[in-house]
């Protein structure tokens, strides 16, 4: 009987060892994810968060090299490594973290390469402890393996925008089929925009070349918001409005929510970043995820449309919302 119990115990130990070794690694508690969609303010929110000395920000829109499971897991391993290293009080210098990365993955060429790829950073040269690792990934929901593993632990912020304002911004930002061929996203005076054309595209409901609210760029925004995809996938979620960062009083209220959600002190956010605009197409030259302008500019007014605002008479039809 004692012999049989010994065999049973050995079998149980073996099973537990196997289960432990094959289990997915625990998600670090200091991961912060920003999601949303293009032209909803994610670039600005990324800059605001990255300005805090207790936030270690990876380059905006960083993601796995592909949606292949192998690439996802490699990305995850490196991200988790960074997050855990940031909990070390000694690592207040980016060079130290980069050195730790090289040492840790010295025997794994692919992991080391991925680790160095993620060192395209947008962070302060010195950091304080404790530190949050910030990732801004607008396509995070396209990686179901990561969502399933991270969803219960990671803190996520999702930024949205008024539908009419969002479509008007998108209309003034992207190159479309009806434009003269040119570099993507860099709409110039070779293109034509106007409030009247925007209104006609809405009324056409897809019969013209650009299907506002239904094409691959703008349509995904409605899918994410309408279906509550982020809410269903992530347990710890804070939803913010792009409009809250246009008014100083509303900005402070929004930052209060961010502070409570992340435990980051309000005083740590850079005031000059808060008062600037990011990736604004008010001027074509100020486009870009890290391009910022300091002057106050009117909301919803863009160079490509001749600085003509969107009149109140133009509205979205219910079928598009």
mmCIF file of N, CA, C and O in Angstrom, residues 170-206:
data_model
loop_
_atom_site.group_PDB
_atom_site.id
_atom_site.type_symbol
_atom_site.label_atom_id
_atom_site.label_comp_id
_atom_site.label_asym_id
_atom_site.label_seq_id
_atom_site.Cartn_x
_atom_site.Cartn_y
_atom_site.Cartn_z
ATOM 1 N N UNK A 170 -11.587 62.297 -39.776
ATOM 2 C CA UNK A 170 -11.094 61.241 -40.675
ATOM 3 C C UNK A 170 -11.158 61.701 -42.129
ATOM 4 O O UNK A 170 -10.241 61.454 -42.925
ATOM 5 N N UNK A 171 -12.226 62.393 -42.480
ATOM 6 C CA UNK A 171 -12.411 62.909 -43.835
ATOM 7 C C UNK A 171 -11.303 63.889 -44.210
ATOM 8 O O UNK A 171 -10.881 63.965 -45.359
ATOM 9 N N UNK A 172 -10.825 64.643 -43.236
ATOM 10 C CA UNK A 172 -9.770 65.624 -43.472
ATOM 11 C C UNK A 172 -8.367 65.053 -43.325
ATOM 12 O O UNK A 172 -7.388 65.762 -43.537
ATOM 13 N N UNK A 173 -8.265 63.782 -42.981
ATOM 14 C CA UNK A 173 -6.951 63.206 -42.690
ATOM 15 C C UNK A 173 -6.460 62.233 -43.750
ATOM 16 O O UNK A 173 -5.328 62.304 -44.201
ATOM 17 N N UNK A 174 -7.323 61.294 -44.146
ATOM 18 C CA UNK A 174 -6.856 60.193 -44.987
ATOM 19 C C UNK A 174 -6.940 60.486 -46.488
ATOM 20 O O UNK A 174 -7.855 61.144 -46.962
ATOM 21 N N UNK A 175 -5.989 59.924 -47.198
ATOM 22 C CA UNK A 175 -6.055 59.893 -48.654
ATOM 23 C C UNK A 175 -7.128 58.889 -49.048
ATOM 24 O O UNK A 175 -7.226 57.811 -48.464
ATOM 25 N N UNK A 176 -7.946 59.220 -50.024
ATOM 26 C CA UNK A 176 -9.028 58.322 -50.434
ATOM 27 C C UNK A 176 -8.956 58.079 -51.942
ATOM 28 O O UNK A 176 -8.146 58.672 -52.654
ATOM 29 N N UNK A 177 -9.819 57.190 -52.417
ATOM 30 C CA UNK A 177 -9.789 56.779 -53.822
ATOM 31 C C UNK A 177 -9.958 57.947 -54.798
ATOM 32 O O UNK A 177 -9.411 57.939 -55.891
ATOM 33 N N UNK A 178 -10.715 58.951 -54.383
ATOM 34 C CA UNK A 178 -10.992 60.049 -55.304
ATOM 35 C C UNK A 178 -9.860 61.076 -55.373
ATOM 36 O O UNK A 178 -9.901 62.012 -56.176
ATOM 37 N N UNK A 179 -8.828 60.926 -54.548
ATOM 38 C CA UNK A 179 -7.723 61.881 -54.518
ATOM 39 C C UNK A 179 -6.690 61.602 -55.603
ATOM 40 O O UNK A 179 -6.552 60.472 -56.071
ATOM 41 N N UNK A 180 -5.922 62.632 -55.934
ATOM 42 C CA UNK A 180 -4.750 62.463 -56.775
ATOM 43 C C UNK A 180 -3.757 61.609 -55.997
ATOM 44 O O UNK A 180 -3.606 61.743 -54.785
ATOM 45 N N UNK A 181 -3.086 60.678 -56.676
ATOM 46 C CA UNK A 181 -2.144 59.777 -55.998
ATOM 47 C C UNK A 181 -1.055 60.574 -55.295
ATOM 48 O O UNK A 181 -0.435 61.464 -55.862
ATOM 49 N N UNK A 182 -0.812 60.240 -54.001
ATOM 50 C CA UNK A 182 0.205 60.905 -53.207
ATOM 51 C C UNK A 182 0.549 60.039 -52.006
ATOM 52 O O UNK A 182 -0.008 58.956 -51.833
ATOM 53 N N UNK A 183 1.470 60.490 -51.189
ATOM 54 C CA UNK A 183 1.893 59.702 -50.038
ATOM 55 C C UNK A 183 0.735 59.516 -49.061
ATOM 56 O O UNK A 183 -0.030 60.447 -48.819
ATOM 57 N N UNK A 184 0.603 58.320 -48.463
ATOM 58 C CA UNK A 184 -0.498 58.050 -47.530
ATOM 59 C C UNK A 184 -0.530 59.045 -46.372
ATOM 60 O O UNK A 184 0.511 59.428 -45.839
ATOM 61 N N UNK A 185 -1.727 59.424 -45.977
ATOM 62 C CA UNK A 185 -2.004 60.262 -44.811
ATOM 63 C C UNK A 185 -1.583 61.721 -44.974
ATOM 64 O O UNK A 185 -1.985 62.562 -44.190
ATOM 65 N N UNK A 186 -0.730 62.028 -45.948
ATOM 66 C CA UNK A 186 -0.238 63.395 -46.076
ATOM 67 C C UNK A 186 -1.082 64.168 -47.083
ATOM 68 O O UNK A 186 -0.624 64.543 -48.159
ATOM 69 N N UNK A 187 -2.339 64.392 -46.743
ATOM 70 C CA UNK A 187 -3.228 65.133 -47.623
ATOM 71 C C UNK A 187 -2.682 66.537 -47.854
ATOM 72 O O UNK A 187 -2.339 67.235 -46.911
ATOM 73 N N UNK A 188 -2.598 66.965 -49.093
ATOM 74 C CA UNK A 188 -2.042 68.280 -49.424
ATOM 75 C C UNK A 188 -3.060 69.069 -50.236
ATOM 76 O O UNK A 188 -4.214 68.667 -50.394
ATOM 77 N N UNK A 189 -2.618 70.188 -50.793
ATOM 78 C CA UNK A 189 -3.527 71.005 -51.594
ATOM 79 C C UNK A 189 -3.848 70.373 -52.941
ATOM 80 O O UNK A 189 -4.593 70.926 -53.731
ATOM 81 N N UNK A 190 -3.286 69.176 -53.193
ATOM 82 C CA UNK A 190 -3.652 68.450 -54.413
ATOM 83 C C UNK A 190 -4.981 67.724 -54.215
ATOM 84 O O UNK A 190 -5.531 67.155 -55.135
ATOM 85 N N UNK A 191 -5.464 67.700 -52.981
ATOM 86 C CA UNK A 191 -6.745 67.070 -52.677
ATOM 87 C C UNK A 191 -7.781 68.156 -52.419
ATOM 88 O O UNK A 191 -7.447 69.318 -52.237
ATOM 89 N N UNK A 192 -9.046 67.739 -52.396
ATOM 90 C CA UNK A 192 -10.107 68.707 -52.166
ATOM 91 C C UNK A 192 -11.028 68.208 -51.059
ATOM 92 O O UNK A 192 -11.477 67.068 -51.076
ATOM 93 N N UNK A 193 -11.278 69.070 -50.093
ATOM 94 C CA UNK A 193 -12.216 68.761 -49.016
ATOM 95 C C UNK A 193 -13.104 69.985 -48.808
ATOM 96 O O UNK A 193 -12.679 71.126 -49.026
ATOM 97 N N UNK A 194 -14.316 69.755 -48.359
ATOM 98 C CA UNK A 194 -15.211 70.848 -47.985
ATOM 99 C C UNK A 194 -16.329 70.266 -47.129
ATOM 100 O O UNK A 194 -16.635 69.070 -47.229
ATOM 101 N N UNK A 195 -16.960 71.073 -46.287
ATOM 102 C CA UNK A 195 -18.114 70.577 -45.519
ATOM 103 C C UNK A 195 -19.222 70.057 -46.423
ATOM 104 O O UNK A 195 -19.905 69.082 -46.089
ATOM 105 N N UNK A 196 -19.396 70.704 -47.577
ATOM 106 C CA UNK A 196 -20.459 70.285 -48.498
ATOM 107 C C UNK A 196 -20.189 68.888 -49.058
ATOM 108 O O UNK A 196 -21.098 68.052 -49.164
ATOM 109 N N UNK A 197 -18.925 68.625 -49.439
ATOM 110 C CA UNK A 197 -18.569 67.304 -49.955
ATOM 111 C C UNK A 197 -18.743 66.244 -48.875
ATOM 112 O O UNK A 197 -19.231 65.142 -49.141
ATOM 113 N N UNK A 198 -18.355 66.584 -47.674
ATOM 114 C CA UNK A 198 -18.521 65.666 -46.541
ATOM 115 C C UNK A 198 -19.995 65.299 -46.360
ATOM 116 O O UNK A 198 -20.352 64.129 -46.185
ATOM 117 N N UNK A 199 -20.843 66.307 -46.423
ATOM 118 C CA UNK A 199 -22.277 66.084 -46.254
ATOM 119 C C UNK A 199 -22.826 65.180 -47.349
ATOM 120 O O UNK A 199 -23.622 64.261 -47.085
ATOM 121 N N UNK A 200 -22.382 65.400 -48.594
ATOM 122 C CA UNK A 200 -22.850 64.571 -49.700
ATOM 123 C C UNK A 200 -22.405 63.120 -49.544
ATOM 124 O O UNK A 200 -23.146 62.195 -49.870
ATOM 125 N N UNK A 201 -21.181 62.912 -49.040
ATOM 126 C CA UNK A 201 -20.704 61.544 -48.828
ATOM 127 C C UNK A 201 -21.544 60.830 -47.786
ATOM 128 O O UNK A 201 -21.818 59.622 -47.896
ATOM 129 N N UNK A 202 -21.969 61.544 -46.759
ATOM 130 C CA UNK A 202 -22.831 60.941 -45.748
ATOM 131 C C UNK A 202 -24.187 60.571 -46.336
ATOM 132 O O UNK A 202 -24.702 59.469 -46.117
ATOM 133 N N UNK A 203 -24.764 61.496 -47.090
ATOM 134 C CA UNK A 203 -26.085 61.254 -47.670
ATOM 135 C C UNK A 203 -26.050 60.135 -48.698
ATOM 136 O O UNK A 203 -27.046 59.436 -48.906
ATOM 137 N N UNK A 204 -24.895 59.948 -49.346
ATOM 138 C CA UNK A 204 -24.800 58.930 -50.400
ATOM 139 C C UNK A 204 -24.867 57.512 -49.840
ATOM 140 O O UNK A 204 -25.191 56.575 -50.577
ATOM 141 N N UNK A 205 -24.565 57.328 -48.554
ATOM 142 C CA UNK A 205 -24.638 56.015 -47.900
ATOM 143 C C UNK A 205 -23.925 54.926 -48.701
ATOM 144 O O UNK A 205 -24.464 53.844 -48.945
ATOM 145 N N UNK A 206 -22.702 55.249 -49.147
ATOM 146 C CA UNK A 206 -21.898 54.228 -49.802
ATOM 147 C C UNK A 206 -21.949 54.235 -51.305
ATOM 148 O O UNK A 206 -21.236 53.468 -51.952
#
